[in-house]
mmCIF file of C-alpha atoms in Angstrom:
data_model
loop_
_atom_site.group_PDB
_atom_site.id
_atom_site.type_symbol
_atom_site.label_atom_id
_atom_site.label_comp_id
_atom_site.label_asym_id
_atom_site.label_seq_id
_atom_site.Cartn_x
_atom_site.Cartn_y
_atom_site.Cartn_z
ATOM 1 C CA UNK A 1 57.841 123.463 93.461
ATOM 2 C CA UNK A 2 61.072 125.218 94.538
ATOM 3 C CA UNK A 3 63.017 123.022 96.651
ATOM 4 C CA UNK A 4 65.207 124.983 99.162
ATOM 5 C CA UNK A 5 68.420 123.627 100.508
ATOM 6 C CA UNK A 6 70.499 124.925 103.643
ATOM 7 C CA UNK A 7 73.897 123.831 104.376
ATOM 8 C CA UNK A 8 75.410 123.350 107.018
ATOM 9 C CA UNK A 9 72.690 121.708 109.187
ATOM 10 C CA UNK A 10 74.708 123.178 112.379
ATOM 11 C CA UNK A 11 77.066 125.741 112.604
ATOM 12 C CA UNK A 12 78.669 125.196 115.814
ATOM 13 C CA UNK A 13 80.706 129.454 116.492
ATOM 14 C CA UNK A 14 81.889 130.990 119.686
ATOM 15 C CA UNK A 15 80.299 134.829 120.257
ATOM 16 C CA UNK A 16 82.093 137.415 118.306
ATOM 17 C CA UNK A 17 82.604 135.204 115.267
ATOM 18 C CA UNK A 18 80.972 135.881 111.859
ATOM 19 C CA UNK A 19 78.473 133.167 110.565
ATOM 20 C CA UNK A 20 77.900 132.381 106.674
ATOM 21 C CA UNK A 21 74.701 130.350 106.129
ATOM 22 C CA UNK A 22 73.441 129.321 102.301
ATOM 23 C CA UNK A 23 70.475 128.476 100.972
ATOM 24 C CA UNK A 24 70.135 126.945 97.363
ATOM 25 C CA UNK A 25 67.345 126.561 94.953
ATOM 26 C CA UNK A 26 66.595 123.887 92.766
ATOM 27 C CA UNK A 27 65.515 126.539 90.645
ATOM 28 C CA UNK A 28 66.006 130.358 90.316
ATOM 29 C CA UNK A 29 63.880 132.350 92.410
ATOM 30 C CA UNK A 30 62.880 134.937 90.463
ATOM 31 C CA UNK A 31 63.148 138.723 91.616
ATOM 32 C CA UNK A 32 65.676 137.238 94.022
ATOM 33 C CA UNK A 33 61.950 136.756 96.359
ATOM 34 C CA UNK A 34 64.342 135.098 99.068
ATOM 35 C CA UNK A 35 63.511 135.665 102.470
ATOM 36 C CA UNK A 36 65.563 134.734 105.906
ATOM 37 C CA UNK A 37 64.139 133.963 109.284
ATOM 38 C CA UNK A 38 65.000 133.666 112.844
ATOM 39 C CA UNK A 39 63.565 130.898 115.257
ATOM 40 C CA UNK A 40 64.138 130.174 118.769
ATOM 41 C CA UNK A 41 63.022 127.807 121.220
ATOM 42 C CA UNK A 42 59.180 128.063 121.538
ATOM 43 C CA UNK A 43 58.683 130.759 119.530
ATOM 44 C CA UNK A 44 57.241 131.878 116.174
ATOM 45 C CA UNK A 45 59.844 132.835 113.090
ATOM 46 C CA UNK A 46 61.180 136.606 113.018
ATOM 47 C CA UNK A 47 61.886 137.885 109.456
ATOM 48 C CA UNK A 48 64.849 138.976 109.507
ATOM 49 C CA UNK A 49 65.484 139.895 105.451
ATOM 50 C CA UNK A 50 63.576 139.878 102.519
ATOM 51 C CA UNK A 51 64.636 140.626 98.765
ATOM 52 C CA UNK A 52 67.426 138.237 99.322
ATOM 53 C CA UNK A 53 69.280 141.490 100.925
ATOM 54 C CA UNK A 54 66.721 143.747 102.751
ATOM 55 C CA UNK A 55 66.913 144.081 106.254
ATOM 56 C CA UNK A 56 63.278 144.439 108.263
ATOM 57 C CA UNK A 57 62.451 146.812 110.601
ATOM 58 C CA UNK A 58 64.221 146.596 113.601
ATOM 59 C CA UNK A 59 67.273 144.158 112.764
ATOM 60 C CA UNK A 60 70.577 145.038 113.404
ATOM 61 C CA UNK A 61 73.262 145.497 110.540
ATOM 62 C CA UNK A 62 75.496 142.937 111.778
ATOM 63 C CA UNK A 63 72.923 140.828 109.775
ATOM 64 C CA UNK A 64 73.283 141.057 106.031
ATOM 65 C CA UNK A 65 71.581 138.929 102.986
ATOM 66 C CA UNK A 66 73.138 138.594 99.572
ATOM 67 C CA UNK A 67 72.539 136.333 96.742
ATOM 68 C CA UNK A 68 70.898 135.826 93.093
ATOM 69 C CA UNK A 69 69.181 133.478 90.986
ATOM 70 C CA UNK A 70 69.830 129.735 92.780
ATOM 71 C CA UNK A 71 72.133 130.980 95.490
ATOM 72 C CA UNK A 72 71.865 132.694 98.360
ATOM 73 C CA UNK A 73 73.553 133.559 101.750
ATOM 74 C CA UNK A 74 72.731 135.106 105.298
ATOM 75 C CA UNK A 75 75.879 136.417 107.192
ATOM 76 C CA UNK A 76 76.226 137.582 110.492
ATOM 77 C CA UNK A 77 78.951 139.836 110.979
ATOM 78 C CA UNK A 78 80.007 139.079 114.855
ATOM 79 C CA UNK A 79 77.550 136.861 117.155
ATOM 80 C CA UNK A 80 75.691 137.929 120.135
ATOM 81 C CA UNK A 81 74.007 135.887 122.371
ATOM 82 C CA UNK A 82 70.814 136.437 121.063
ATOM 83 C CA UNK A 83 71.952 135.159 117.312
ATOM 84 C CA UNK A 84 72.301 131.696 118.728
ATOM 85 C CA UNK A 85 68.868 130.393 117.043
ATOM 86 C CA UNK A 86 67.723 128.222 113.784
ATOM 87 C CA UNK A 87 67.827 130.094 110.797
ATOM 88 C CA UNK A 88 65.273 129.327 107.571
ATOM 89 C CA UNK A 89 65.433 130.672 104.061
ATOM 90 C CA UNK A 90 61.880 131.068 102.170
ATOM 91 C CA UNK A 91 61.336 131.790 98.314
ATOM 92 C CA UNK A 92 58.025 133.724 98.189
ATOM 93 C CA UNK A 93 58.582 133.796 94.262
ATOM 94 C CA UNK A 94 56.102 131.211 93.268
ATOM 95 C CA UNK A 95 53.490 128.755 95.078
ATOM 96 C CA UNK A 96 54.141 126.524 97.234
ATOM 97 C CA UNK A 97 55.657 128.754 99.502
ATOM 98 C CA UNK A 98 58.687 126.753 100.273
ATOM 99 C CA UNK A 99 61.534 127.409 103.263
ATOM 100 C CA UNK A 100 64.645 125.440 103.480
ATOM 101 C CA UNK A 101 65.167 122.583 106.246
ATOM 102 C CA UNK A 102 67.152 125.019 108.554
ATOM 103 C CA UNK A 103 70.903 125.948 109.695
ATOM 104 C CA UNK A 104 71.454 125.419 113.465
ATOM 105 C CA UNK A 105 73.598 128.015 114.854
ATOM 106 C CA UNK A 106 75.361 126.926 118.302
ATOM 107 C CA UNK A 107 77.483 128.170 121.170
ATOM 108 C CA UNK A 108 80.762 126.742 120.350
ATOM 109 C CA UNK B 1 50.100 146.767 116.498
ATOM 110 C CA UNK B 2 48.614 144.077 114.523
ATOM 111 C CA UNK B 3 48.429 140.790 116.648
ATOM 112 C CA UNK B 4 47.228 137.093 115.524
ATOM 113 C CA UNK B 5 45.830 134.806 117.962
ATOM 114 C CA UNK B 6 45.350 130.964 117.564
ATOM 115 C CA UNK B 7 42.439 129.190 119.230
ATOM 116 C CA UNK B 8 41.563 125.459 119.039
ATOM 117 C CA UNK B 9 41.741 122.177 120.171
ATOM 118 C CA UNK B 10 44.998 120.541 121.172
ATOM 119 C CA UNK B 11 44.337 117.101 120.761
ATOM 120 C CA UNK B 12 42.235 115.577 117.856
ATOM 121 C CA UNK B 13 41.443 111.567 116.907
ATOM 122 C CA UNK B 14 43.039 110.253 113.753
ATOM 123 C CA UNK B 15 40.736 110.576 110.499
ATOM 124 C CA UNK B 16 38.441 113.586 112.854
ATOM 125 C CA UNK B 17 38.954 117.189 111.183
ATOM 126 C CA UNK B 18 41.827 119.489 112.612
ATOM 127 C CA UNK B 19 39.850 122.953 113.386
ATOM 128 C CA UNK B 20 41.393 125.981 114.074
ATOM 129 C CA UNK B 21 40.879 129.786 114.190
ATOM 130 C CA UNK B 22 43.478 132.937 113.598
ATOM 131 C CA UNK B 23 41.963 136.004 115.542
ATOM 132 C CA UNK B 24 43.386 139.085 114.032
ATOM 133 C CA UNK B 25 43.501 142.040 116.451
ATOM 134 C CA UNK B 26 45.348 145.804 115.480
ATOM 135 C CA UNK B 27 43.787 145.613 111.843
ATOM 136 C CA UNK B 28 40.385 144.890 109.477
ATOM 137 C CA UNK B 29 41.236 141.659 107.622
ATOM 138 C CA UNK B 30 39.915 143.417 105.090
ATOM 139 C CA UNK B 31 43.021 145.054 104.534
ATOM 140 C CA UNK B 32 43.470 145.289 100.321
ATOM 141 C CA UNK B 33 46.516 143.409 98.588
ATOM 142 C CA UNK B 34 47.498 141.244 102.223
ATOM 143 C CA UNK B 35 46.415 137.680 102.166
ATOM 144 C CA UNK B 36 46.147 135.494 105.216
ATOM 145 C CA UNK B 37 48.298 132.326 105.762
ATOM 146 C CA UNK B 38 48.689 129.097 107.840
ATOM 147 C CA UNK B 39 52.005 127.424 108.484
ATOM 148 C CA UNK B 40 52.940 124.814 110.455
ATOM 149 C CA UNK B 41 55.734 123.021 111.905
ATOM 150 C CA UNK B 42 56.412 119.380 112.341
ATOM 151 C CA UNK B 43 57.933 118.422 115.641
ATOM 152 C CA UNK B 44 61.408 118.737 115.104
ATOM 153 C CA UNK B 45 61.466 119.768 111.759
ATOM 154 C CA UNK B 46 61.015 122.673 109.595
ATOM 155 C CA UNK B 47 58.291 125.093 108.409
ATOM 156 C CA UNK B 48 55.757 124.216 106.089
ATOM 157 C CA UNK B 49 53.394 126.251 103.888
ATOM 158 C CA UNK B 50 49.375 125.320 104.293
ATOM 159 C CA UNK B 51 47.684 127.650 102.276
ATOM 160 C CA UNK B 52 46.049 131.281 102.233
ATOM 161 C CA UNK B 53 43.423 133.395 101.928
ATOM 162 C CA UNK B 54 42.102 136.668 100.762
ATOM 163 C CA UNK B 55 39.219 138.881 102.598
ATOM 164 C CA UNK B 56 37.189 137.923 99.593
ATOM 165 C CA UNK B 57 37.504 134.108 99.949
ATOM 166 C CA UNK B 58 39.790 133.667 97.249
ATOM 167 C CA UNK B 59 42.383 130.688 98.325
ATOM 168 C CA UNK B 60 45.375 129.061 97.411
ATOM 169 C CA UNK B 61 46.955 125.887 98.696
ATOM 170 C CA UNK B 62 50.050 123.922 99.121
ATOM 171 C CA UNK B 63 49.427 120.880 96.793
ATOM 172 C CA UNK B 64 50.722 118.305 99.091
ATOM 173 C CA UNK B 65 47.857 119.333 101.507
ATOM 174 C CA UNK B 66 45.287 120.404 98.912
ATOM 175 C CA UNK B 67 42.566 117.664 99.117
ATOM 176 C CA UNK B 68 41.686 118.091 102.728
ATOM 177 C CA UNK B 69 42.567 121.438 103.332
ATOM 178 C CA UNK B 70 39.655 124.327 103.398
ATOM 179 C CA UNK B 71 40.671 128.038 104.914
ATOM 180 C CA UNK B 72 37.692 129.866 104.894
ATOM 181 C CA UNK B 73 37.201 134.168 106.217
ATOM 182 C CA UNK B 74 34.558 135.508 108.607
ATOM 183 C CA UNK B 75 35.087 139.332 108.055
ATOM 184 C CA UNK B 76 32.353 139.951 111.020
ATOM 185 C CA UNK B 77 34.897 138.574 113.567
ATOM 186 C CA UNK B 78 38.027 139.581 111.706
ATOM 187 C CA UNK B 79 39.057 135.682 111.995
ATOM 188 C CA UNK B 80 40.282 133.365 109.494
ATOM 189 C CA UNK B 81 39.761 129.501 110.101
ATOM 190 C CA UNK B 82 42.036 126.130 109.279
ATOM 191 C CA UNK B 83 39.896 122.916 108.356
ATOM 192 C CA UNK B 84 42.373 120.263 107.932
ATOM 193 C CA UNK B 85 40.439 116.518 107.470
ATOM 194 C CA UNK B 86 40.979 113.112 107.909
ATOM 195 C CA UNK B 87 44.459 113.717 110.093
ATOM 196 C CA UNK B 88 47.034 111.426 111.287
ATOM 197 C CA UNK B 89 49.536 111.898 113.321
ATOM 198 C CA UNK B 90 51.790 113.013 110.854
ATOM 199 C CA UNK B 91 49.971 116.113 111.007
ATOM 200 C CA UNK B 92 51.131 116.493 114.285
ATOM 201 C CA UNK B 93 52.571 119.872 114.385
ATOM 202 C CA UNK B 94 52.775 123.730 115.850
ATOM 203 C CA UNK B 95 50.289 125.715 113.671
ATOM 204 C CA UNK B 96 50.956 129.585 113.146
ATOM 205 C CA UNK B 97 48.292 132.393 111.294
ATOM 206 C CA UNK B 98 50.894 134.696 109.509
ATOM 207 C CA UNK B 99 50.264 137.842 107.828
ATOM 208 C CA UNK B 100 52.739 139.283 105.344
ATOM 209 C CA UNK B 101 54.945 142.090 105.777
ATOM 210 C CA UNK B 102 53.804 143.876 102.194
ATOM 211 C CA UNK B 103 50.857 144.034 100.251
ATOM 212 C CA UNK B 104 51.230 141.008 97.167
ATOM 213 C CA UNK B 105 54.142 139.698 98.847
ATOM 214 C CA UNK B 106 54.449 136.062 101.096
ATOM 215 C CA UNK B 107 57.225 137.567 103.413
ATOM 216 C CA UNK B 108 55.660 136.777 106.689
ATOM 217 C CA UNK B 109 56.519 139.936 108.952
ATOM 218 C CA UNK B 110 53.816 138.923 111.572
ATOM 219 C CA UNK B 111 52.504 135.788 113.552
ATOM 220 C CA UNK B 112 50.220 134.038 115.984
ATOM 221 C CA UNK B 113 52.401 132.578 118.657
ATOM 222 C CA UNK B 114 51.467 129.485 117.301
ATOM 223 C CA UNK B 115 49.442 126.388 118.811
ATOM 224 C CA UNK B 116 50.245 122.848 119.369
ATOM 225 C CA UNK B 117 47.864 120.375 118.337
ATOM 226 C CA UNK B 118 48.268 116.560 118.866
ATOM 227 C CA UNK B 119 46.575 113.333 116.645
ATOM 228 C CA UNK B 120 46.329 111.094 119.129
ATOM 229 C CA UNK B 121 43.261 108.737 120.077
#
């Protein structure tokens, strides 16, 4: 099983800032089948990128993926309001499906 | 617009079965190459993978959960269904039906709005 692991745990950023969140595997993920997802309070996931870089329909460019093998990264060019969420990475490159534990980002 | 609904009970007694059913709505589940998941998240914590299915029963499982997990297909009502057995309330959790975003590929574009469900005598 691929273990994911996202660091920090909380990202505390006032709005305008940029945001860097990582993910790493225990193992590589092959293909670079990395996805990133967007979760607020009582609500289901959004995917947000897929491919490791791969931005799905409808999400703005200030969010960008980038990564290979073990290590990946979601960035967020300059907050809005609406970016203020929990973020999850998930491998899709072998079963289990695995995500990560999460990344907090907060309203400095 | 492809939409997945979640129906069951809320509450359910330890060692009982956990039933629930993803209504899908906007497609056939039928649909070649897409198979059908359930994920759920523990209060507080992250997301975990359950298992899928294909139209044609075909399943795969998250080991962890493997020996008392059956997801079975009823293409007649375009539903898939969740059997989870002898629960405890560590499977307390939000459950979600997800469907991928691409055919052969477990990027989960769309969800059920999920559905709480509590092991509690």
């Amino acid at each position: 099983e691929i273990v994911l692991s996202q660091s920090p745990g909380t990202l505390s950023l006032s709005l305008g800032e940029g945001a860097t969140l990582s993910c790493r595997a225990s193992q590589s993920v092959s293909s670079n089948y990395l996805a990133w997802y967007q979760q607020k309070p009582g609500q289901a996931p959004r995917l947000l990128i897929f491919g490791a870089s791969s931005r799905a329909t409808g999400i703005p460019d200030r969010f960008s993926g980038s990564g290979s093998g073990t290590d990946f990264s979601l960035t967020i060019s300059r907050l809005e309001p609406e970016d203020f969420a929990v973020y999850y990475c998930q491998q899709y490159a072998q079963l289990p499906l695995t995500f990560g534990g999460g990344t907090k980002v907060e309203i400095k | 617009q492809v939409q997945l609904q979640e129906s069951g009970p809320g509450l359910v007694k330890p060692s009982q079965t956990l039933s629930l059913t993803c209504t899908v709505s906007g497609a056939s589940i039928r649909i070649g190459g897409y198979y059908w998941s359930w994920v759920r998240q523990l209060p507080g914590k992250g997301l975990e993978w359950i298992g899928k299915m294909y139209y044609t029963g075909a399943t795969y499982y998250n080991p962890a959960l493997e020996s008392r997990v059956t997801i079975t297909v009823d293409t007649s009502q375009n539903q898939f269904s969740l059997n989870l057995r002898s629960v405890t309330a560590a499977d307390t959790a939000v459950y979600y039906c997800a469907r991928p975003a691409f055919s052969k590929k477990d990027v989960f574009e769309i969800w059920g709005q999920g559905t709480v469900v509590t092991v509690s005598s």
